[in-house]
mmCIF file of C-alpha atoms in Angstrom:
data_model
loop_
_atom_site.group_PDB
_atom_site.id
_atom_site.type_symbol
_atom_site.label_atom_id
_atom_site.label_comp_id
_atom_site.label_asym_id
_atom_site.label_seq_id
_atom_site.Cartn_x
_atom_site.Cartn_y
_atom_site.Cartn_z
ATOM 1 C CA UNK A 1 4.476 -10.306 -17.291
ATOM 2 C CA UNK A 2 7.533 -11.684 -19.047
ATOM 3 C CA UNK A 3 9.545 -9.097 -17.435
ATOM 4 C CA UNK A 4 8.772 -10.366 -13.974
ATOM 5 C CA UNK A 5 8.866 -13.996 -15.075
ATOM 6 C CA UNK A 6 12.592 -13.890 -15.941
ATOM 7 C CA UNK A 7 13.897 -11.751 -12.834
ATOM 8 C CA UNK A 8 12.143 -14.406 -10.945
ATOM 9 C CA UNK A 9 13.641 -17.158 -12.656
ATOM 10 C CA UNK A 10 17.005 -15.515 -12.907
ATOM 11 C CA UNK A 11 16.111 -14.367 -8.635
ATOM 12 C CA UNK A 12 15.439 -18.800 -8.592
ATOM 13 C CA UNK A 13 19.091 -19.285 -9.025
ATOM 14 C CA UNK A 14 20.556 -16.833 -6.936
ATOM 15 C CA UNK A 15 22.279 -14.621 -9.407
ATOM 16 C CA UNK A 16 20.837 -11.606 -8.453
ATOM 17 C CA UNK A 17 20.556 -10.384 -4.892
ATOM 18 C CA UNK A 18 18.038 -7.851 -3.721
ATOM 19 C CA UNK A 19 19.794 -4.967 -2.933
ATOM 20 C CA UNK A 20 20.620 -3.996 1.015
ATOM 21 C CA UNK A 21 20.797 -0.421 0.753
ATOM 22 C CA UNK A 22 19.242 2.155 -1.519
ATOM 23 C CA UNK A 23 20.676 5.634 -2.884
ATOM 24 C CA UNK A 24 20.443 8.497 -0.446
ATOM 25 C CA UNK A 25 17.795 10.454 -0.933
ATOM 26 C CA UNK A 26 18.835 14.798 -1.358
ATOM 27 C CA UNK A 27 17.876 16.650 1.186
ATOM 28 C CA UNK A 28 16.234 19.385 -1.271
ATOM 29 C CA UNK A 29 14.400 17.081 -3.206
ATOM 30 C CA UNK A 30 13.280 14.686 -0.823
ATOM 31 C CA UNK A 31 9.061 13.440 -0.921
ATOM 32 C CA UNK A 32 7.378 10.926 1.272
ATOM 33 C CA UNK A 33 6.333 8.991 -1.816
ATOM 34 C CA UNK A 34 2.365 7.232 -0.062
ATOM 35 C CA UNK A 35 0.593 4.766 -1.066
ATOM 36 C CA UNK A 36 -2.629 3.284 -0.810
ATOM 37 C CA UNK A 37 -3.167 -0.695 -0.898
ATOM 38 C CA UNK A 38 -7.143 -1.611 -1.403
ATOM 39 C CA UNK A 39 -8.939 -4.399 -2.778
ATOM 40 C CA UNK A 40 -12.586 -5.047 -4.286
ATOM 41 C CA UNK A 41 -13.334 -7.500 -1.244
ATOM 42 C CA UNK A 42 -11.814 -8.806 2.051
ATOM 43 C CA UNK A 43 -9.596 -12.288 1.319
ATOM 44 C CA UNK A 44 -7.290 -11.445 -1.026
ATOM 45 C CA UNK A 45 -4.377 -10.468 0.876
ATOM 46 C CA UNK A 46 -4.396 -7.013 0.555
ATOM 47 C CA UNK A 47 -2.722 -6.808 4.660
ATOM 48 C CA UNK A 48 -0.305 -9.124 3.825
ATOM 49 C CA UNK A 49 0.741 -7.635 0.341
ATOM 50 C CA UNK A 50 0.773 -4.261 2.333
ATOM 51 C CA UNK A 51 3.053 -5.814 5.514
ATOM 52 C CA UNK A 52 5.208 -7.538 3.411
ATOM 53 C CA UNK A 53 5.832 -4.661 0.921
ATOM 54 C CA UNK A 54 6.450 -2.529 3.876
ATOM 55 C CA UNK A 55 9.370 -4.739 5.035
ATOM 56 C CA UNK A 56 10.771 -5.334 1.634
ATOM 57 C CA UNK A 57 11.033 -1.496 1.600
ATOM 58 C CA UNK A 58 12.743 -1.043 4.840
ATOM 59 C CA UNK A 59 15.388 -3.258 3.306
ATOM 60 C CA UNK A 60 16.185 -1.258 0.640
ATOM 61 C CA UNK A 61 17.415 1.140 3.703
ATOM 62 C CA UNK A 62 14.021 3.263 3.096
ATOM 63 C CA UNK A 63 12.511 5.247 6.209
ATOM 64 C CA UNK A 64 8.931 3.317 6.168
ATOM 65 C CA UNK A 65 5.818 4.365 8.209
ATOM 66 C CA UNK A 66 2.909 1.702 7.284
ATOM 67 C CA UNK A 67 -0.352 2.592 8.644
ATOM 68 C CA UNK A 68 -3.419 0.184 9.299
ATOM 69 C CA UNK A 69 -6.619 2.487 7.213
ATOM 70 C CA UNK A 70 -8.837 -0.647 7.742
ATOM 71 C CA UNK A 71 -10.850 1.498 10.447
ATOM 72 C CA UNK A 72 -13.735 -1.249 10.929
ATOM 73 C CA UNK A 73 -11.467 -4.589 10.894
ATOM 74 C CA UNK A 74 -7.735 -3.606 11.068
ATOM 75 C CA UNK A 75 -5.521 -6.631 11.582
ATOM 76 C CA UNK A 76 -2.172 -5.311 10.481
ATOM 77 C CA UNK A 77 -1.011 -5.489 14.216
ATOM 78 C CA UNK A 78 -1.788 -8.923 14.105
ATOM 79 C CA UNK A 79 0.614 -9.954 11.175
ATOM 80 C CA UNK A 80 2.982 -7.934 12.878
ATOM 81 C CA UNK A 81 2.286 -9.530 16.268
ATOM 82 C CA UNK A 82 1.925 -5.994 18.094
ATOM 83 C CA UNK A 83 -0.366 -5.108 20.604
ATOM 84 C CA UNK A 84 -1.132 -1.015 19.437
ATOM 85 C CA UNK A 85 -2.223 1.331 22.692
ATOM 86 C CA UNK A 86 -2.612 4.330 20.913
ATOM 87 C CA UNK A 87 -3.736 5.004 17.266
ATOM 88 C CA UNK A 88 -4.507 8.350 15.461
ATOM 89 C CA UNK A 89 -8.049 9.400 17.148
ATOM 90 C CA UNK A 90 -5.828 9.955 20.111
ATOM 91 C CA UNK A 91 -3.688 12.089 18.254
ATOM 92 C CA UNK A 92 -6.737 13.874 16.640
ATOM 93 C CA UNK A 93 -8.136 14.170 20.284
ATOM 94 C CA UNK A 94 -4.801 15.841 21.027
ATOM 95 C CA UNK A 95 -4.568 13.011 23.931
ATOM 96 C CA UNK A 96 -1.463 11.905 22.522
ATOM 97 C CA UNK A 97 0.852 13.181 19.868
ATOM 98 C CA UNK A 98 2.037 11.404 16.626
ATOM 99 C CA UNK A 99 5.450 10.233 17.878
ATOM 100 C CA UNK A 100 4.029 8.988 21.116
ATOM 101 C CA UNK A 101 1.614 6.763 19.111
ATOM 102 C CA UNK A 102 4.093 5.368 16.271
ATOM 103 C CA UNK A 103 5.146 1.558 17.141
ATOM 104 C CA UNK A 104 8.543 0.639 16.498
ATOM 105 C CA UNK A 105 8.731 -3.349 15.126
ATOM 106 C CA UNK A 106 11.065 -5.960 14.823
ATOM 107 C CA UNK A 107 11.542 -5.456 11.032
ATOM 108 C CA UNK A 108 12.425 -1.916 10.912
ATOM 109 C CA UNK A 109 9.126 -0.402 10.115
ATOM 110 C CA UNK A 110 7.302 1.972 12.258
ATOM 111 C CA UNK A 111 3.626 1.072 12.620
ATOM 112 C CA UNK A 112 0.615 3.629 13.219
ATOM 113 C CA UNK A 113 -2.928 2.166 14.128
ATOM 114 C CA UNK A 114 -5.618 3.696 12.730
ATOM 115 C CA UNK A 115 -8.853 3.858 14.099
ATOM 116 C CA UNK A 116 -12.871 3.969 13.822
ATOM 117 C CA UNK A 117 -13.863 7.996 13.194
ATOM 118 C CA UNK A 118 -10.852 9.297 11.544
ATOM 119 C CA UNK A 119 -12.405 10.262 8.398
ATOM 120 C CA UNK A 120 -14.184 12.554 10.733
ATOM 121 C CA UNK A 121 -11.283 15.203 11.078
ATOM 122 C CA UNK A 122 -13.136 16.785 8.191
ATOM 123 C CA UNK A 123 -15.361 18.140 11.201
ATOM 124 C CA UNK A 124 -12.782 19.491 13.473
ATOM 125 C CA UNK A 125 -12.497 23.047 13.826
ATOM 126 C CA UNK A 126 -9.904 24.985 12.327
ATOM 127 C CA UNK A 127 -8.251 25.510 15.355
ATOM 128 C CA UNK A 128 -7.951 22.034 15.890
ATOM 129 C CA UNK A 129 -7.630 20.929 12.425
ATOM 130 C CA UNK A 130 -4.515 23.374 12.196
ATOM 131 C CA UNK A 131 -2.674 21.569 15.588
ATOM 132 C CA UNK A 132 -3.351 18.052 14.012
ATOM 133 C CA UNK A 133 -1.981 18.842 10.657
ATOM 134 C CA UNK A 134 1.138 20.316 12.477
ATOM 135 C CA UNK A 135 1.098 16.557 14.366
ATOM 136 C CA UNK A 136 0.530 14.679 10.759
ATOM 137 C CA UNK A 137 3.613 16.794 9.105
ATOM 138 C CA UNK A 138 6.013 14.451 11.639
ATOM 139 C CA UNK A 139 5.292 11.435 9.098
ATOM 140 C CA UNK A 140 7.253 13.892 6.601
ATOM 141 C CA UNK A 141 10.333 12.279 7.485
ATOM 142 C CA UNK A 142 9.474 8.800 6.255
ATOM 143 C CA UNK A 143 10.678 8.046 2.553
ATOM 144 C CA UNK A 144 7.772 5.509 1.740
ATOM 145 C CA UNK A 145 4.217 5.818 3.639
ATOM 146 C CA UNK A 146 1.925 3.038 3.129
ATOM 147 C CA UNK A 147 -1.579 2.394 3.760
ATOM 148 C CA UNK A 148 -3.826 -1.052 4.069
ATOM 149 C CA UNK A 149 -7.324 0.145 3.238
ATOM 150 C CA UNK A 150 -10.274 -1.573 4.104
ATOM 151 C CA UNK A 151 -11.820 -3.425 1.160
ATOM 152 C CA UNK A 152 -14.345 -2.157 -0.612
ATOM 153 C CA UNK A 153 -16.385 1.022 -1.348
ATOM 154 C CA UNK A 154 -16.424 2.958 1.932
ATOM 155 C CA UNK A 155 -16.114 6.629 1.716
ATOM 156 C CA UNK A 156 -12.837 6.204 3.969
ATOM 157 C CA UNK A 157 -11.504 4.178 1.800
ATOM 158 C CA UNK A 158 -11.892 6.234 -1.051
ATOM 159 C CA UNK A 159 -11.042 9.243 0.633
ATOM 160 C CA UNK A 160 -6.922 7.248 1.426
ATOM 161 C CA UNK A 161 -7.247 6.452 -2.545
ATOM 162 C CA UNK A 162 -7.928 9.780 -3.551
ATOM 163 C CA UNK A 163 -5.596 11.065 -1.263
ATOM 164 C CA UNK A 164 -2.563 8.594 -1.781
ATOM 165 C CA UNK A 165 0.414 9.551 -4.665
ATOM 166 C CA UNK A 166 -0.821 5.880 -5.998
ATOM 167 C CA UNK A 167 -3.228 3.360 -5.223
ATOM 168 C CA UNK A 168 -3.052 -0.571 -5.780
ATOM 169 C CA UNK A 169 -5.915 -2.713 -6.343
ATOM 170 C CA UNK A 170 -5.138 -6.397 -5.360
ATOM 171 C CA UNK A 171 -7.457 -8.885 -6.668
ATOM 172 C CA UNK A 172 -6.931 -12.990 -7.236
ATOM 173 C CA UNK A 173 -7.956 -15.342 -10.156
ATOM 174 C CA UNK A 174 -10.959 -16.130 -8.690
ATOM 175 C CA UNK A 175 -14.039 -14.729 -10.638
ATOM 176 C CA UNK A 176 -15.297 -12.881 -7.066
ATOM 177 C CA UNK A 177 -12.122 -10.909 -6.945
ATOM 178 C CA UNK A 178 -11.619 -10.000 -10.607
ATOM 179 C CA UNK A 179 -15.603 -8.540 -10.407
ATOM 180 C CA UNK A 180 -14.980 -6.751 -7.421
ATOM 181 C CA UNK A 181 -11.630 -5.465 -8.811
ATOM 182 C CA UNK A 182 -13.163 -3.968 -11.725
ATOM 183 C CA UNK A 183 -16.025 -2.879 -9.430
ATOM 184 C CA UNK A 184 -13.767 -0.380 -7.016
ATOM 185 C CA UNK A 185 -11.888 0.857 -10.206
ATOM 186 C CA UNK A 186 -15.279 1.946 -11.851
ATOM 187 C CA UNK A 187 -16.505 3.365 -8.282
ATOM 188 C CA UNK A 188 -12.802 5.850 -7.854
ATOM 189 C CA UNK A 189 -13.102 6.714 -11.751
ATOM 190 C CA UNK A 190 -16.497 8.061 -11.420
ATOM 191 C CA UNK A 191 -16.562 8.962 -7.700
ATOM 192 C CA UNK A 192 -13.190 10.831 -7.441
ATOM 193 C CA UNK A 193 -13.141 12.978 -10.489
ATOM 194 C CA UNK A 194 -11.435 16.086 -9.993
ATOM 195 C CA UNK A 195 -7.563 14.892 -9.669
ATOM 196 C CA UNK A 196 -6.075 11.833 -12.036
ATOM 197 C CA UNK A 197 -5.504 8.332 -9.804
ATOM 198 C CA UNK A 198 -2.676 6.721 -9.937
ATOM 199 C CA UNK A 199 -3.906 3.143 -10.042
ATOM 200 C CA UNK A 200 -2.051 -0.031 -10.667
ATOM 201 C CA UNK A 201 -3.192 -3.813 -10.590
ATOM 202 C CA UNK A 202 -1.405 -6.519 -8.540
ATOM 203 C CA UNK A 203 -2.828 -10.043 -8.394
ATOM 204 C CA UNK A 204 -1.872 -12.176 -6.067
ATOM 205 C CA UNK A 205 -2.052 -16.117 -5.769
ATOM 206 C CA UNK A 206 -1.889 -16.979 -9.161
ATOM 207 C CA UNK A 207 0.143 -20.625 -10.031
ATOM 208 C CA UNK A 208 2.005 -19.065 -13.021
ATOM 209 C CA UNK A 209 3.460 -15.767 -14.451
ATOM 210 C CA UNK A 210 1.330 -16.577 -17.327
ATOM 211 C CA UNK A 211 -1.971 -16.499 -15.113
ATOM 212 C CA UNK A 212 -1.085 -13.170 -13.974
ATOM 213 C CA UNK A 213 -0.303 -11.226 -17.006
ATOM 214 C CA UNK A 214 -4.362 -13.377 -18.535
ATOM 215 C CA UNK A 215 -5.581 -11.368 -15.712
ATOM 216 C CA UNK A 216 -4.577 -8.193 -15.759
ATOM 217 C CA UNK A 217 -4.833 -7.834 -18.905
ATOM 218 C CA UNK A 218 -8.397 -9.174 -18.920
ATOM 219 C CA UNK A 219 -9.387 -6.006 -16.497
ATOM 220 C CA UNK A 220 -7.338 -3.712 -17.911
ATOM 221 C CA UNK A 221 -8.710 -4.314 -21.197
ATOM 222 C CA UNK A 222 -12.027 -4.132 -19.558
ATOM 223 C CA UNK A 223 -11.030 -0.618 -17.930
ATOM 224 C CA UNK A 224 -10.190 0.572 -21.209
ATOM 225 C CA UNK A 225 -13.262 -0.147 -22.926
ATOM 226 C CA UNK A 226 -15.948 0.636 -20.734
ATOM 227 C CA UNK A 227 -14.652 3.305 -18.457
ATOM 228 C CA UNK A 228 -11.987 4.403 -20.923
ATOM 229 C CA UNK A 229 -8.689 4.639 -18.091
ATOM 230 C CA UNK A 230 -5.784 3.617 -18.233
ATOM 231 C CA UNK A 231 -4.509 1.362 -15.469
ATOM 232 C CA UNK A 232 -1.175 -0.443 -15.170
ATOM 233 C CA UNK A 233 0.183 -3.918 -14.035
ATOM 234 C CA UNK A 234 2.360 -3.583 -11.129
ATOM 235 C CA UNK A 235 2.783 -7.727 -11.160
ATOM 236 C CA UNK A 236 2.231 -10.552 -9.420
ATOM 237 C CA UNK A 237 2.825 -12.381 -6.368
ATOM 238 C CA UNK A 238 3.058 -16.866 -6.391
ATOM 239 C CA UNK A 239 0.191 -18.642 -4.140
ATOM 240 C CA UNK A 240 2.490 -20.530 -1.958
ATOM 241 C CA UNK A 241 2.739 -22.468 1.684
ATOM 242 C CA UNK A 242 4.571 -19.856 3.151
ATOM 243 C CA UNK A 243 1.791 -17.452 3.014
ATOM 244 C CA UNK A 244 -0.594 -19.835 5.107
ATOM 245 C CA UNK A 245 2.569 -20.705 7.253
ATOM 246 C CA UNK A 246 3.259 -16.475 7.917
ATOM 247 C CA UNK A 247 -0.948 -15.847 8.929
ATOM 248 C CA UNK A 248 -0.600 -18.975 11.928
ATOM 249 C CA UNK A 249 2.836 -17.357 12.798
ATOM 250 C CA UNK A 250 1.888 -13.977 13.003
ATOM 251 C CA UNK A 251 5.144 -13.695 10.886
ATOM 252 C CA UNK A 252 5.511 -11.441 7.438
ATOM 253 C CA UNK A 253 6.462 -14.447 5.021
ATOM 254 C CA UNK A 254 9.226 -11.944 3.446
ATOM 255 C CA UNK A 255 10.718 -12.618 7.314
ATOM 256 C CA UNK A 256 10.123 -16.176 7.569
ATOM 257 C CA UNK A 257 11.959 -16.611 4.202
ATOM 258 C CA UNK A 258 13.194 -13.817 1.834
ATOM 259 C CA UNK A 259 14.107 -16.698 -0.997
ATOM 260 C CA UNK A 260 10.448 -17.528 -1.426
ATOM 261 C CA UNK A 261 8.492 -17.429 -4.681
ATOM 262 C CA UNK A 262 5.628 -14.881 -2.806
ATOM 263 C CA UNK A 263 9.029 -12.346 -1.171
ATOM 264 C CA UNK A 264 11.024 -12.653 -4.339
ATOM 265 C CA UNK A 265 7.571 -11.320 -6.328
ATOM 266 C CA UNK A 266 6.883 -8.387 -3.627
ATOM 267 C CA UNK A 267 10.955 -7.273 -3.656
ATOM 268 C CA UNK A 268 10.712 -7.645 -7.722
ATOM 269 C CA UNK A 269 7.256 -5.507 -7.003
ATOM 270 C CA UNK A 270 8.986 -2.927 -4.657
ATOM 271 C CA UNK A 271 11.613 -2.996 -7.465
ATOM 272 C CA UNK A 272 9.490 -1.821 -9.916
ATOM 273 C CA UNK A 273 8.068 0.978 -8.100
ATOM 274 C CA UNK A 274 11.221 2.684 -7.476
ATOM 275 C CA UNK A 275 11.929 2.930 -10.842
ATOM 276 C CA UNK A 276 8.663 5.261 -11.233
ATOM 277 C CA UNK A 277 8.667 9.220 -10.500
ATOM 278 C CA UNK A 278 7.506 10.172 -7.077
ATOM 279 C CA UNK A 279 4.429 12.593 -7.822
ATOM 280 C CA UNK A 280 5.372 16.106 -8.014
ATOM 281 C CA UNK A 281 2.068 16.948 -5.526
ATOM 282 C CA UNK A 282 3.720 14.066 -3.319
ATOM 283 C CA UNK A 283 4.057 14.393 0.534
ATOM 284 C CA UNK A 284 2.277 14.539 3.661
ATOM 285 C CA UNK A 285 0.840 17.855 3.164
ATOM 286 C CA UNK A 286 -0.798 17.570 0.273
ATOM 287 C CA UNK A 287 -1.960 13.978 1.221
ATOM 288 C CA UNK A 288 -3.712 15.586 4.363
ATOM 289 C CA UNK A 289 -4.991 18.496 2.073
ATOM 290 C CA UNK A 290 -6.586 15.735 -0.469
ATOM 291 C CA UNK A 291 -7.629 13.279 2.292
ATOM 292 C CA UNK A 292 -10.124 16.613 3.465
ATOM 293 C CA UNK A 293 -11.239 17.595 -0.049
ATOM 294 C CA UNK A 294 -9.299 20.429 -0.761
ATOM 295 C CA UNK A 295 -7.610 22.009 -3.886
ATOM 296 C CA UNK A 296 -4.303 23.302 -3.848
#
């Protein structure tokens, strides 16, 4: 992606600086813009794309609320080196409510945990479907809600796609992780068919902007021709030390050094992103209302 390839060079020499603050958002059109980060297969660094992206948000001065939706092997607490109590059964359970179970961190994000079962909120009664969706409308304040899926084809990980204003496949150079790419996209274009995804490709440890953009373009043409949808290329994010260095840390590499090649890609990512429309179905209502299946 040329684009990205000069900021990044241009980012290189310090003559542009990621901005500290962002625009304040109007109170009458404000929408919790959520999104969903998934991958093909475990390895890629889907949690760390997702952590990292977080942060890089929160320093734009964005109200972020990033929630672990790996229900069977969640280890966003562990990149974040926090020790979760509570997560969102509780809240469904109506054991604990949703500000008593939000996590405050060190890098200005608020962290929810999810949990095994919560797809199951389908099977609540109304009753008590109605007092958790009152609970769920407290995220409504956050600017930017994002969640780190579990890999692959699990129906709770398609229902967070299907539910989310945009969903980002992650995938690597390696032949595994460009099949399995291409193998989610073709499951949520035929398995989620009655309301348009939003999906865009990021890949992450490639060695060049070059390698990237051979990529992406490889599954996008792919996409195109054989399932005939359109995805775009969000960009791309270096293989690099630091990333290795930020896993044995338990330290988001964006943290441990915001002039790296991987934190300079994610804040040119983040960059990107806010220069797209926030859905006009966007929100925390409507997510809950797709997450359970329902039309408007």
């Amino acid at each position: 992606m040329e684009e990205q390839a000069e900021e990044l060079r241009e980012l290189m020499k310090g003559t542009e600086q990621f901005p500290t603050t962002a625009p304040a958002v109007e109170r009458g059109s404000h929408k919790t813009r959520i999104i969903a980060i998934t991958s093909g297969k475990g390895g890629v660094g889907k949690t760390s794309i997702s952590v990292n992206m977080a942060i890089a948000y929160a320093r734009l001065g964005k109200k972020v609320i990033l929630i672990d939706g790996d229900l069977g092997m969640a280890n966003v607490n562990i990149l974040l080196n926090v020790v979760p109590t509570y997560n969102l059964m509780h809240v469904v359970n109506k054991k604990k409510t949703m500000k008593e179970i939000i996590l405050d961190t060190e890098y200005d994000i608020k962290f929810i945990a999810g949990a095994n079962g919560f797809s199951k909120i389908a099977n609540l009664s109304t009753e008590e479907l109605e007092a958790f969706t009152k609970e769920f409308a407290a995220l409504g304040n956050a600017d930017i809600i994002i969640i780190d899926t579990g890999a692959g084809i699990a129906d709770n990980v398609l229902q967070f796609i299907a539910a989310a204003d945009e969903a980002y496949i992650v995938t690597t150079p390696e032949p595994t992780a460009i099949t399995d790419a291409y193998g989610i996209i073709k499951i949520i274009t035929t398995e989620i068919v009655d309301r348009p995804i939003n999906l865009k490709l990021l890949v992450n440890r490639v060695h060049s902007a070059e390698e990237g953009k051979r990529i992406a373009d490889r599954i996008i043409t792919i996409v195109g021709q054989f399932l005939n949808y359109k995805v775009d290329y969000i960009g791309f994010v270096y293989d690099d030390p630091v990333v290795q260095v930020s896993v044995i840390r338990q330290k988001p590499f964006i943290a441990i050094s915001q002039s790296s090649k991987p934190a300079i890609c994610i804040k040119h990512i983040v960059g990107r992103i806010e220069k797209t429309d926030v859905r006009e179905d966007a929100g925390v209502t409507n997510f809950l209302r797709k997450f359970l299946g329902k039309k408007k």
